[in-house]
Each structure stands twice: as structure tokens, then as C-alpha cells.
Amino acid sequence: MITGFWSVYELSFLPTKWHFDPIKSKYYFASVPKSIVMKSLFIASFIFSFLSTTAQLSQSKIDKLKQEVAAEVEKNAVLGQQINDMLFSFSELGFQEVETFSYLTNLLEKNGFTIEKGVAGIPTAWIAKWGSGKPVIALGSDVDCIPKASQKPGVAYHDPIVEGAPGHGEGHNSGQALNIISALALKKVMERDKISGTLMLWPGIAEELVGTKAYYIRAGYFKDVDACIFTHVGDNLKIGYGDNGYNGVVSVKFNFEGQAAHAAGAPWRGRSALDAVELMNIGWNFRREHLELTHRSHYVISDGGDQPNVVPSKASVWYYFRERTYPAIKALFDKGIKTAEGAALMTDTKFTYEILGSAWPAHFNRPMAEVMYQNIKKVGLPTWSAEDQLLAKATQLEMKSTKTDGLALKLDTIGLPSSVGMVNVMGRPMMMMGGGSDDIADISWSLPTINLNYPSNIPNLPGHHWSNAITMATPIAHKGIVTGAKAEAMTLVDLFTKPELLKKAWEYYRTEQTKEIQYIPLIGEKDNPAITLNTKIMQEFAPKLKPFYYDPAKYKTYLEQLNIKYPTLRPDQVEAVGKLKK
């Protein structure tokens, strides 16, 4: 620390504010001219007094700060509920989060954050910052929803708000609520105690399309960030570190072009792009038998032609290629390109492809996760009401969640959890079967990152499904947000007051995580965010959803606005839950 002082003196500056560089493990200062240095006899007492109160806080002081931020989070519970319910009512698909963008950026601006809008060429993306200097801690969470997942909250059976409309069947409406009330709690303490540092909030735009985070990295938005806490809805309060066992992915659309002709009058003059799409799918499905067990691949025909009496001159198929490592993802992608080439040769058509999104397999930071887990244990789970448990059990029965489903384990008990999740420790096991993907992984390979799961949903639901929206504007979600925000805010206290924690986090990142693996983006220099995706769907459904947007000025909760009794069950569901073993 003294080294930082002499460096500043030699450069003819007076220290006025401490800044910690976790990479070099040194403190540096803001500056004023040397003349003041020579005349100011109070410098030494200022430095050591500041160090004793800010940079080297006692554990008792840190514990007190944690109690204070947890109390502030509780005070902001209504705000968290309002943010959560508002985003739930917008129900916007990836790249089309227009109302979400406007609402969140206005809210953060009113609370003193500086906003940069339209980042990385993405109209609905933004970066919000408050504070100054080091460390810079980023808080991120996704905001997009799922197609055809519209669902009335608190209703334990399928009952859409708007038939066929998108809905928050992944629960992405809740994470920004958690981050904002957590950040506001810490901001209050930092202002009062003059704690140096910068809070940076950001959204995961189009996460369901793994569409943006690699572009954030490419644009340099995380190059000066010291650590990132990401939050994602779950069914328990838990954290993990290391390899999370998920697959990385390349999202790619293959476009075939042939020649139109009258499908009955002169079919021999046509070259069907749809034939090429179908032959590619057939070829790929035969190839599956000879692929690694860890691979996942799936597709939709996004353009199959216009009408049957015209030979389709254009057609497209959209693939996700998933695997456990970067080389395996690239190899799988190459096989897909060869299959498309073969289909084009067989049909005398041409093909091109465009990358729509990508994600690496994730790896999360151990020192940060261990600190978060200690805070999780202090916070504990919410107190679930009888109504909360009734909704959870009825939904699980509705979705047959008590049955063994493929490789999924059978539930020993049903309902909401009664104890916090264990810390999830993953190394690099020889065999993991893989599964889903999340482009937070690209952030995790660029700086120390952890992913906090918080209990706002029901265990063992299908995922990406209307049933996963049932709790997401109910007391279950609201309680989970507050609980997660307390754990996050307490961990932020650790990150802003314990420089050694950031030093350990970066040591792990360099000596463990990236020692043998180098992050190479799956997107190319010429690739751009697929910002037009979902445009037509939201043009159709946004006007239909708008009458149902939440109005917190008139209603305490979205349940109240929709006039939903909590919880709402069919008579047979009430009877089925009553028969469960106590």
C-alpha cells in the first residue's frame, strides 16, 4: 500500500481517493498538483485513517455492513415486486425487449445511474453505472421470455393471459429486480461511508437465443471490470464453481436458394430449396447415431416456402449445435456445414449460413462462490406460506413432476425446498452428459464470474414451458428475489471491502480456469447480433399484451390487477394435493 503512495508522490500528485487494482494488487489514488502535497501536512494521517476505515475494515464492521444492506434490501421489497411484475407483464422475446429497456433504464436513471444505451449494436441493450474508481463489479441478469408461454400467475393449470403469446416461462422477469434492489442497498452504504468503487448493471438480452454476451465481450464492455455476479432464477438458493456441466453452443441458420417453378405445370424446371432443407435434416438425423454422447443438436424449419403450387426457391433451417468443449463445438459445426453442402449438391441448390448466437461451456469462480455460499447460509430460505406450498404441489402434480422423467431423479418430497442448496462443485470430469447452454459463459471466460440461483420457481418443472411462468408474478417469486438480493448484497460488501478476495478470484482465474484453456469467441469478426429475430411475433402480440401491462399506481401486485385468487386450483387438484403424504 505504501508503494502506491510513493509512486503518487514521485508523479507530483496528492492522494484524495483510494482505488484498488486487483490485477497488480496495489492501491492508487486520484490526483491534484504537487504544490499542495508539499504544503499539506495532514497527508499521512489522511492515508492511514482512510486505510483503517475503508480498505482494512474489521470483520465486525463488515458484518455490520452486511446486516445493514440486508435490511435495506428488505425495505426495497415492494420495489423488487413491482419490477418483477412489470417485466412479467411485458412478456417480450429476445432482441425485442423494448418496453423492458425503457422501464429499466428510466428507473436506474432516476436512482442516479448513468446509462449507455444500444451497446454493442443491440438496440435493447444497455450498461448502467454508478460510483467511481476501482473495483468495478458487474451485476447481470437476463430479461427475455419464451414463445407461446403466456400464463396467468398463481393458476396451477394452463390458463394463458393471451392465447399463443410469449410469456416468462423461464423466469427472466425476476433477475433484474433482484440486482436493482441489491445494488440500491449497497449504493446507500457506499455513499454514506464513502466507499470507493463502481457498480455496473447490465441485461442479458436474447439469452434464449444465446444472442448477445459474446458481442459485449467483443465490444470491450468488460475489459475493465474486476468481477461479475450473474443471477438466474432457480428453485433454491445456491451457488457453484468450476465447470457447471453444461454445453457450449453455436446457433446457426442455413439458407438454401434454388429456382421457382410451377409445381404442377413445370416441376422439372424447379430446384427446391425446401428439398435441400429436408435432405439436410435427414442427413443430420442419420449422423446422430455416430456422434459423441455429450452432443446435443436440434432444429426448426424457419422458412419452408410460400405455397404448395410454387417450387420453393428459398428455404431455411435453424440449428443449435451443442457440445462440452470449444474444439468439440467447432467440430460439430463443421459436420453441420458438410451436411448442408451435401444437401445442396443433391438438389442443385446453393447454400449460405449465418451465426445467430453462441455460448461457451461455463466455468465459475471458486473464491467468489465460496464467499457467496457463506452469505447464502446466513440468509437462508424464505418462509413459505401454506398458499405457496399448495400452488407448488398442485403444479408439480399437474406436470407429473413426481414421476421419473428420463434421466431425471424422482422427487423424494414435493413442494418448495426447506433447506438451501449445497454448493455445487464441479471440476473437469471425464464424462458429463451435457445439456443446456447460457452465454454468461462467455463473460465467465473473460473475468471472474459467479452465477447465483435464487428460489423463485418450483422444483422439477419442464423448463421453457408455460408451467415455469406460474410462480413468476406471485409471492414465491417475490420472496425468492428478496432472499437472493440479500445474499448478493452481502457478497458485494465482501467484494468492495476485501481486496484480498478479488486478488484470490483473479489468481484462480489465471492459475486454474485459464491455465490450459484459452477463450476463442465462436462468433467471427464479421458476425453481428441477429437483432431482427422475433420482430414479427412481437408485432403481432405486443398490441394484444399491452392492455395487460401492470400498473403499480393502481394495483399493489399483478395478481390483484388480474383479479386472481392466490392460489387458483381446480377442485380435482385440491383433492389430489390433499391425498399427498404429509
XYZ file of C-alpha atoms in Angstrom:
582
model
C 0.000 0.000 0.000
C 2.824 2.406 0.842
C 4.328 1.605 -2.558
C 1.254 3.168 -4.117
C 1.818 6.326 -2.020
C 5.438 6.839 -3.075
C 4.541 6.247 -6.738
C 1.950 9.004 -6.469
C 4.388 11.367 -4.689
C 7.038 10.899 -7.366
C 4.441 11.778 -10.022
C 3.708 15.019 -8.129
C 0.223 14.133 -7.013
C -1.727 14.240 -3.777
C -3.855 11.198 -2.861
C -7.510 12.095 -2.479
C -9.221 8.751 -3.079
C -8.055 5.147 -2.967
C -8.521 2.813 -5.943
C -7.585 -0.862 -5.821
C -6.180 -2.699 -8.840
C -6.884 -6.439 -8.278
C -4.562 -7.436 -11.101
C -1.477 -5.785 -9.584
C -2.725 -5.975 -6.005
C -1.917 -2.300 -5.369
C -3.734 0.848 -4.299
C -3.622 4.014 -6.388
C -5.005 7.485 -5.848
C -6.862 10.260 -7.618
C -4.699 13.349 -8.011
C -4.024 17.103 -7.518
C -0.781 19.155 -8.066
C 2.494 18.635 -6.150
C 2.403 22.119 -4.642
C -0.457 21.003 -2.462
C 1.483 17.882 -1.488
C 4.365 19.982 -0.159
C 2.074 22.273 1.824
C -0.302 19.660 3.208
C 0.977 18.149 6.439
C -2.106 16.056 7.024
C -1.421 13.612 4.153
C -0.068 10.748 6.242
C -2.861 10.835 8.792
C -5.414 11.013 5.978
C -3.965 7.951 4.257
C -3.699 5.740 7.274
C -7.059 6.845 8.645
C -8.691 6.032 5.299
C -6.985 2.663 5.124
C -8.116 1.730 8.591
C -11.745 2.643 7.927
C -12.231 1.585 4.300
C -9.555 -0.675 2.851
C -8.964 -2.651 6.027
C -12.323 -2.863 7.696
C -12.591 -5.127 10.692
C -14.707 -8.226 10.363
C -17.168 -6.820 12.887
C -17.589 -3.715 10.745
C -18.066 -5.842 7.623
C -20.649 -7.970 9.420
C -22.492 -4.819 10.442
C -22.482 -3.557 6.862
C -23.934 -6.877 5.726
C -26.745 -6.586 8.254
C -27.428 -3.067 7.019
C -27.582 -3.953 3.323
C -29.818 -6.929 4.076
C -32.156 -4.585 5.960
C -32.103 -2.139 3.033
C -33.000 -4.937 0.639
C -35.996 -5.763 2.819
C -37.056 -2.103 2.681
C -36.898 -2.296 -1.129
C -39.010 -5.468 -1.313
C -42.014 -3.625 -2.769
C -39.830 -2.105 -5.487
C -38.483 -5.555 -6.291
C -42.018 -6.921 -6.560
C -43.032 -4.083 -8.863
C -40.048 -4.543 -11.187
C -40.664 -8.284 -11.292
C -44.369 -7.965 -12.049
C -43.824 -5.218 -14.619
C -41.372 -7.273 -16.670
C -43.646 -10.302 -16.356
C -46.495 -8.313 -17.898
C -44.367 -7.078 -20.833
C -43.552 -10.657 -21.938
C -41.031 -9.656 -24.616
C -38.980 -12.042 -26.729
C -35.252 -11.735 -27.337
C -33.989 -8.643 -29.171
C -37.485 -7.117 -28.874
C -37.358 -6.151 -25.177
C -38.451 -2.588 -25.971
C -40.758 -1.900 -23.007
C -38.351 -3.660 -20.658
C -35.499 -1.471 -21.944
C -37.416 1.768 -21.428
C -38.728 0.845 -17.986
C -35.423 -0.357 -16.518
C -33.223 2.417 -17.913
C -35.641 5.117 -16.715
C -35.781 3.531 -13.267
C -31.998 3.354 -12.966
C -31.522 6.921 -14.226
C -33.934 8.154 -11.545
C -31.759 6.361 -8.976
C -28.545 8.080 -10.041
C -27.113 5.632 -12.563
C -25.509 6.777 -15.812
C -26.863 4.793 -18.758
C -25.212 3.889 -22.046
C -27.901 2.675 -24.427
C -27.814 0.492 -27.527
C -24.487 -1.099 -26.606
C -22.654 -3.490 -28.945
C -25.035 -2.640 -31.765
C -28.035 -4.051 -29.883
C -30.941 -1.571 -29.593
C -32.387 -3.034 -26.376
C -29.025 -3.496 -24.603
C -27.668 -1.040 -22.034
C -24.978 -0.550 -19.408
C -25.805 1.312 -16.167
C -23.036 2.606 -13.878
C -22.877 4.325 -10.526
C -19.838 5.283 -8.452
C -16.218 5.820 -9.428
C -12.893 4.045 -9.379
C -11.986 0.509 -8.517
C -13.169 -2.115 -8.023
C -15.748 -2.331 -10.795
C -18.310 -5.030 -10.015
C -20.865 -6.018 -12.662
C -24.351 -7.369 -11.900
C -26.134 -9.085 -14.772
C -29.351 -10.981 -15.400
C -31.436 -11.921 -18.435
C -34.700 -10.245 -19.470
C -36.225 -12.096 -22.451
C -39.067 -14.599 -22.408
C -40.252 -17.761 -24.189
C -42.555 -18.161 -27.226
C -46.104 -19.404 -26.563
C -45.602 -19.430 -22.776
C -48.275 -16.908 -21.781
C -49.707 -17.904 -18.413
C -51.729 -16.325 -15.624
C -49.628 -16.240 -12.455
C -50.829 -18.172 -9.447
C -53.005 -20.514 -11.527
C -51.914 -24.150 -11.245
C -53.074 -25.201 -14.700
C -52.749 -23.865 -18.233
C -54.570 -20.548 -18.458
C -52.864 -18.051 -20.788
C -53.189 -14.294 -20.427
C -53.170 -14.057 -24.241
C -53.531 -17.297 -26.177
C -50.396 -18.084 -28.187
C -48.459 -15.095 -26.851
C -44.953 -15.185 -25.367
C -44.576 -15.466 -21.603
C -41.961 -15.714 -18.884
C -41.715 -19.487 -18.893
C -38.060 -19.201 -17.881
C -38.488 -16.566 -15.182
C -36.179 -13.945 -16.696
C -38.512 -11.224 -15.423
C -37.080 -11.604 -11.913
C -33.293 -11.257 -12.094
C -33.098 -7.528 -12.795
C -35.465 -6.910 -9.884
C -33.045 -8.787 -7.633
C -29.980 -6.945 -8.926
C -31.529 -3.494 -8.714
C -32.722 -3.718 -5.108
C -29.392 -5.272 -4.156
C -27.436 -2.502 -5.910
C -29.572 0.243 -4.356
C -28.958 -1.205 -0.892
C -25.198 -1.218 -1.423
C -25.233 2.213 -3.080
C -26.728 3.729 0.074
C -23.981 2.261 2.265
C -21.216 3.222 -0.181
C -22.435 6.839 -0.282
C -22.629 7.095 3.487
C -19.234 5.512 4.197
C -17.510 6.961 1.091
C -16.518 3.501 -0.152
C -14.750 3.698 -3.483
C -15.861 1.569 -6.392
C -18.253 1.264 -9.308
C -21.462 -0.716 -9.685
C -22.294 -1.803 -13.230
C -25.698 -3.266 -14.081
C -26.423 -4.875 -17.436
C -29.074 -7.097 -19.083
C -28.742 -10.433 -20.811
C -30.581 -9.569 -23.995
C -31.902 -12.502 -26.065
C -30.348 -15.130 -23.789
C -32.752 -17.741 -25.116
C -31.056 -17.157 -28.472
C -27.582 -17.032 -26.826
C -27.505 -13.848 -28.827
C -25.508 -11.056 -27.167
C -22.947 -11.682 -24.442
C -20.140 -12.651 -26.822
C -20.752 -9.306 -28.552
C -20.495 -7.469 -25.196
C -17.072 -9.045 -24.760
C -16.017 -8.238 -28.320
C -17.052 -4.606 -27.843
C -14.885 -4.336 -24.706
C -17.573 -3.617 -22.113
C -15.983 -5.979 -19.574
C -12.296 -5.222 -20.160
C -12.009 -3.044 -17.021
C -14.465 -4.990 -14.864
C -12.962 -6.759 -11.843
C -15.707 -9.305 -11.133
C -19.225 -10.225 -12.206
C -22.161 -11.624 -10.255
C -24.832 -13.083 -12.502
C -28.259 -14.073 -11.222
C -30.620 -16.636 -12.681
C -33.965 -17.870 -11.453
C -33.997 -21.315 -9.864
C -35.900 -23.406 -7.343
C -33.410 -22.978 -4.484
C -30.803 -20.575 -3.176
C -27.482 -21.956 -4.366
C -24.130 -21.257 -5.951
C -21.430 -23.314 -7.630
C -17.977 -23.075 -9.113
C -15.875 -24.711 -11.785
C -17.329 -26.433 -14.828
C -21.106 -26.435 -14.476
C -21.522 -29.439 -16.790
C -23.424 -27.578 -19.484
C -22.688 -27.488 -23.194
C -21.475 -24.622 -25.288
C -23.431 -23.903 -28.456
C -23.394 -22.380 -31.909
C -26.764 -21.155 -33.183
C -26.675 -21.102 -36.999
C -29.193 -20.693 -39.790
C -28.607 -22.433 -43.138
C -30.195 -20.642 -46.090
C -30.766 -22.582 -49.311
C -31.541 -20.991 -52.672
C -32.934 -22.829 -55.708
C -35.280 -21.907 -58.542
C -39.022 -21.345 -58.514
C -41.354 -23.037 -60.998
C -44.978 -24.068 -61.344
C -45.172 -27.093 -59.047
C -47.668 -28.863 -61.341
C -47.120 -27.321 -64.759
C -43.302 -27.472 -64.923
C -41.842 -29.034 -61.776
C -38.782 -30.233 -63.718
C -37.757 -26.598 -64.130
C -37.698 -26.050 -60.369
C -34.867 -26.523 -57.883
C -36.442 -26.866 -54.465
C -34.688 -25.140 -51.584
C -37.133 -26.937 -49.277
C -35.906 -30.293 -50.622
C -32.401 -29.215 -49.597
C -33.576 -28.330 -46.102
C -35.338 -31.675 -45.712
C -32.366 -33.624 -47.039
C -30.051 -31.787 -44.658
C -32.301 -32.732 -41.742
C -32.450 -36.356 -42.877
C -28.696 -36.492 -43.261
C -28.118 -34.933 -39.871
C -30.551 -37.256 -38.136
C -28.746 -40.267 -39.590
C -25.450 -38.725 -38.428
C -26.662 -38.520 -34.830
C -26.046 -42.244 -34.302
C -22.335 -41.652 -34.772
C -21.884 -38.526 -32.664
C -20.461 -38.251 -29.157
C -22.918 -38.895 -26.325
C -22.281 -35.405 -24.976
C -23.578 -33.681 -28.086
C -26.979 -32.011 -28.359
C -28.470 -30.730 -31.615
C -31.942 -29.571 -32.610
C -33.545 -27.517 -35.331
C -36.626 -25.753 -36.659
C -37.522 -25.028 -40.285
C -37.735 -21.251 -40.155
C -38.700 -20.842 -43.817
C -40.301 -23.702 -45.757
C -41.506 -21.815 -48.802
C -44.596 -19.786 -49.574
C -47.323 -22.040 -51.011
C -47.505 -25.612 -52.364
C -48.079 -24.726 -56.022
C -44.739 -22.876 -56.258
C -41.465 -24.793 -56.045
C -39.748 -23.048 -53.093
C -36.813 -21.019 -54.365
C -35.737 -20.181 -50.819
C -35.860 -22.105 -47.559
C -34.016 -22.018 -44.251
C -33.341 -24.298 -41.311
C -32.096 -23.090 -37.931
C -29.794 -25.373 -35.901
C -28.308 -25.375 -32.407
C -25.074 -27.405 -32.217
C -24.071 -28.085 -28.596
C -21.023 -29.779 -27.108
C -18.871 -29.793 -23.984
C -15.691 -28.096 -25.243
C -14.720 -25.434 -27.748
C -12.940 -27.908 -30.106
C -15.936 -30.278 -29.983
C -18.367 -27.446 -30.753
C -16.274 -26.390 -33.737
C -16.057 -29.984 -34.982
C -19.827 -30.441 -34.665
C -20.416 -27.191 -36.522
C -18.096 -28.327 -39.320
C -20.095 -31.549 -39.669
C -23.248 -29.461 -39.980
C -21.693 -27.396 -42.775
C -20.678 -30.557 -44.656
C -24.202 -31.941 -44.309
C -25.635 -28.719 -45.730
C -23.144 -28.870 -48.586
C -24.229 -32.422 -49.396
C -27.907 -31.418 -49.397
C -27.145 -28.549 -51.773
C -25.253 -30.865 -54.128
C -28.126 -33.358 -54.201
C -30.697 -30.673 -55.064
C -28.608 -28.459 -57.351
C -29.133 -25.516 -54.991
C -26.803 -23.088 -53.260
C -26.436 -22.523 -49.539
C -25.063 -19.956 -47.114
C -25.098 -19.850 -43.337
C -25.211 -17.158 -40.678
C -24.352 -17.413 -36.996
C -27.246 -16.164 -34.865
C -25.709 -16.750 -31.447
C -23.122 -18.655 -29.461
C -22.020 -19.613 -25.974
C -19.055 -21.343 -24.424
C -19.382 -24.012 -21.713
C -19.321 -22.054 -18.451
C -16.723 -22.005 -15.687
C -17.397 -20.124 -12.447
C -15.006 -18.672 -9.883
C -14.250 -20.648 -6.742
C -13.161 -17.926 -4.243
C -16.177 -15.766 -5.062
C -18.550 -18.744 -4.928
C -17.249 -19.829 -1.532
C -17.843 -16.354 -0.104
C -21.308 -16.229 -1.658
C -22.148 -19.622 -0.144
C -21.301 -18.386 3.353
C -23.675 -15.478 2.822
C -26.343 -17.814 1.447
C -26.195 -19.844 4.659
C -26.629 -16.677 6.705
C -29.644 -15.563 4.679
C -31.432 -18.919 4.441
C -34.598 -19.643 2.509
C -37.820 -17.624 2.621
C -40.651 -18.640 4.885
C -43.103 -20.291 2.530
C -46.786 -19.889 3.314
C -49.362 -22.660 3.103
C -50.624 -20.993 -0.088
C -47.122 -21.055 -1.614
C -46.762 -24.759 -0.908
C -50.244 -25.511 -2.191
C -49.505 -23.827 -5.527
C -46.181 -25.628 -5.829
C -47.585 -29.084 -5.076
C -50.587 -28.659 -7.338
C -48.350 -27.526 -10.215
C -45.977 -30.435 -9.710
C -48.872 -32.871 -9.778
C -50.295 -31.173 -12.878
C -46.953 -31.594 -14.648
C -46.417 -35.135 -13.255
C -43.211 -33.946 -11.625
C -43.207 -36.741 -9.077
C -42.563 -39.305 -11.827
C -39.136 -40.299 -13.066
C -38.538 -38.422 -16.318
C -35.735 -39.784 -18.492
C -32.508 -39.327 -16.556
C -34.162 -37.021 -14.012
C -34.334 -38.195 -10.425
C -37.658 -38.927 -8.793
C -38.581 -36.359 -6.159
C -38.480 -37.665 -2.590
C -40.828 -34.912 -1.471
C -42.803 -32.331 -3.365
C -43.394 -28.671 -2.745
C -40.896 -25.863 -2.194
C -37.453 -26.500 -0.653
C -36.903 -26.374 3.091
C -33.097 -26.006 3.132
C -30.615 -24.118 0.981
C -28.879 -25.941 -1.832
C -25.408 -27.321 -1.327
C -22.539 -25.526 -3.023
C -22.256 -27.123 -6.442
C -18.645 -28.113 -7.022
C -17.646 -29.205 -10.486
C -14.158 -29.850 -11.730
C -13.498 -31.148 -15.218
C -14.979 -34.665 -15.019
C -14.121 -37.245 -17.671
C -17.726 -37.642 -18.721
C -20.625 -35.240 -18.352
C -23.709 -35.805 -20.449
C -24.116 -32.096 -21.129
C -27.365 -30.252 -21.583
C -28.409 -26.627 -21.822
C -26.301 -23.576 -22.587
C -26.061 -19.981 -21.384
C -23.950 -17.224 -22.877
C -22.992 -15.985 -19.407
C -20.221 -18.493 -20.076
C -18.529 -16.008 -22.409
C -18.408 -13.500 -19.553
C -17.071 -16.202 -17.211
C -14.105 -16.870 -19.527
C -13.276 -13.161 -19.636
C -13.192 -12.293 -15.916
C -14.036 -13.885 -12.527
C -17.770 -14.639 -12.578
C -20.307 -16.484 -10.450
C -23.932 -17.426 -11.090
C -26.379 -17.103 -8.188
C -29.572 -19.170 -8.357
C -32.459 -17.913 -6.234
C -35.716 -19.683 -5.248
C -38.479 -18.088 -7.321
C -39.704 -21.183 -9.132
C -40.969 -24.698 -8.445
C -38.642 -27.732 -8.461
C -38.668 -30.254 -11.313
C -40.769 -28.489 -13.938
C -40.060 -28.955 -17.671
C -38.343 -25.603 -18.241
C -39.041 -23.317 -21.226
C -42.699 -24.059 -20.588
C -45.833 -22.187 -19.525
C -45.786 -24.024 -16.182
C -42.498 -22.311 -15.311
C -44.361 -18.979 -15.524
C -46.949 -19.920 -12.890
C -44.970 -18.608 -9.899
C -43.186 -15.756 -11.601
C -45.527 -12.952 -10.502
C -46.562 -14.459 -7.157
C -45.300 -14.280 -3.558
C -42.982 -17.214 -4.348
C -41.081 -15.147 -6.902
C -41.203 -12.012 -4.737
C -39.766 -13.814 -1.707
C -37.088 -15.501 -3.799
C -35.980 -12.152 -5.211
C -35.576 -10.595 -1.763
C -33.701 -13.628 -0.463
C -31.340 -13.655 -3.440
C -30.817 -9.895 -3.235
C -29.734 -10.193 0.399
C -27.144 -12.848 -0.456
C -25.911 -10.782 -3.400
C -25.721 -7.508 -1.452
C -23.785 -9.185 1.356
C -21.342 -10.634 -1.167
C -20.950 -7.183 -2.723
C -19.909 -5.906 0.700
C -17.180 -8.564 0.711
C -16.021 -7.627 -2.782
C -15.872 -3.892 -2.055
C -14.207 -4.150 1.360
C -11.868 -7.146 0.992
C -9.229 -6.513 -1.701
C -7.720 -9.913 -0.969
C -10.934 -11.576 -2.212
C -10.558 -10.051 -5.656
C -6.888 -10.976 -5.671
C -7.785 -14.616 -4.932
C -10.519 -14.548 -7.569
C -8.062 -13.418 -10.254
C -5.439 -15.925 -9.095
C -7.982 -18.722 -9.535
C -8.990 -17.337 -12.935
C -5.371 -17.308 -14.160
C -3.841 -20.341 -12.473
C -6.810 -22.735 -12.521
C -9.501 -21.756 -15.005
C -7.464 -20.362 -17.902
C -4.154 -22.121 -17.295
C -4.704 -24.596 -20.140
C -7.775 -23.183 -21.900
C -7.852 -20.013 -23.969
C -11.135 -18.289 -24.735
C -11.661 -18.059 -28.501
C -15.003 -16.500 -29.480
C -17.328 -18.685 -31.512
C -18.508 -15.585 -33.365
C -16.383 -14.145 -36.152
C -15.302 -10.564 -36.767
C -17.949 -10.145 -39.479
C -20.790 -11.662 -37.451
C -23.357 -9.266 -35.969
C -26.191 -9.606 -33.439
C -29.363 -11.015 -35.021
C -31.442 -8.068 -33.856
C -34.344 -8.721 -36.266
C -35.242 -12.078 -34.710
C -38.732 -12.236 -33.148
C -39.780 -8.959 -34.796
C -42.893 -10.354 -36.477
C -44.019 -12.258 -33.382
C -43.838 -9.196 -31.152
C -45.521 -7.022 -33.793
C -48.431 -9.437 -33.587
C -48.616 -9.908 -29.826
C -47.368 -6.656 -28.260
C -50.675 -4.853 -29.003
C -52.597 -7.784 -27.530
C -50.436 -7.829 -24.378
C -50.419 -4.059 -23.847
C -53.881 -3.919 -22.186
C -52.491 -6.321 -19.564
C -49.357 -4.310 -18.693
C -49.011 -3.979 -14.933
C -49.990 -0.630 -13.379
C -48.354 -0.330 -9.928
C -50.012 3.055 -9.382
C -53.412 1.337 -9.240
C -52.618 -2.169 -8.008
C -50.299 -3.476 -5.318
C -49.490 -6.628 -7.311
C -50.097 -8.083 -10.741
C -52.231 -10.784 -9.127
C -54.528 -8.038 -7.845
C -54.676 -6.378 -11.256
C -55.662 -9.660 -12.939
C -58.139 -10.391 -10.123
C -56.567 -13.789 -9.449
C -57.226 -15.548 -6.169
C -53.923 -16.921 -4.842
C -53.570 -19.780 -5.448
C -56.146 -20.870 -8.022
C -56.659 -24.640 -8.335
C -59.268 -26.890 -9.936
C -61.317 -28.980 -7.496
C -59.555 -32.164 -8.608
C -56.162 -30.531 -7.882
C -57.265 -29.602 -4.379
C -58.322 -33.198 -3.825
C -55.067 -34.608 -5.255
C -52.895 -32.393 -3.044
C -54.990 -33.393 -0.045
C -54.174 -37.044 -0.667
C -50.402 -36.478 -0.574
C -48.478 -37.854 2.387
C -47.878 -35.201 4.992
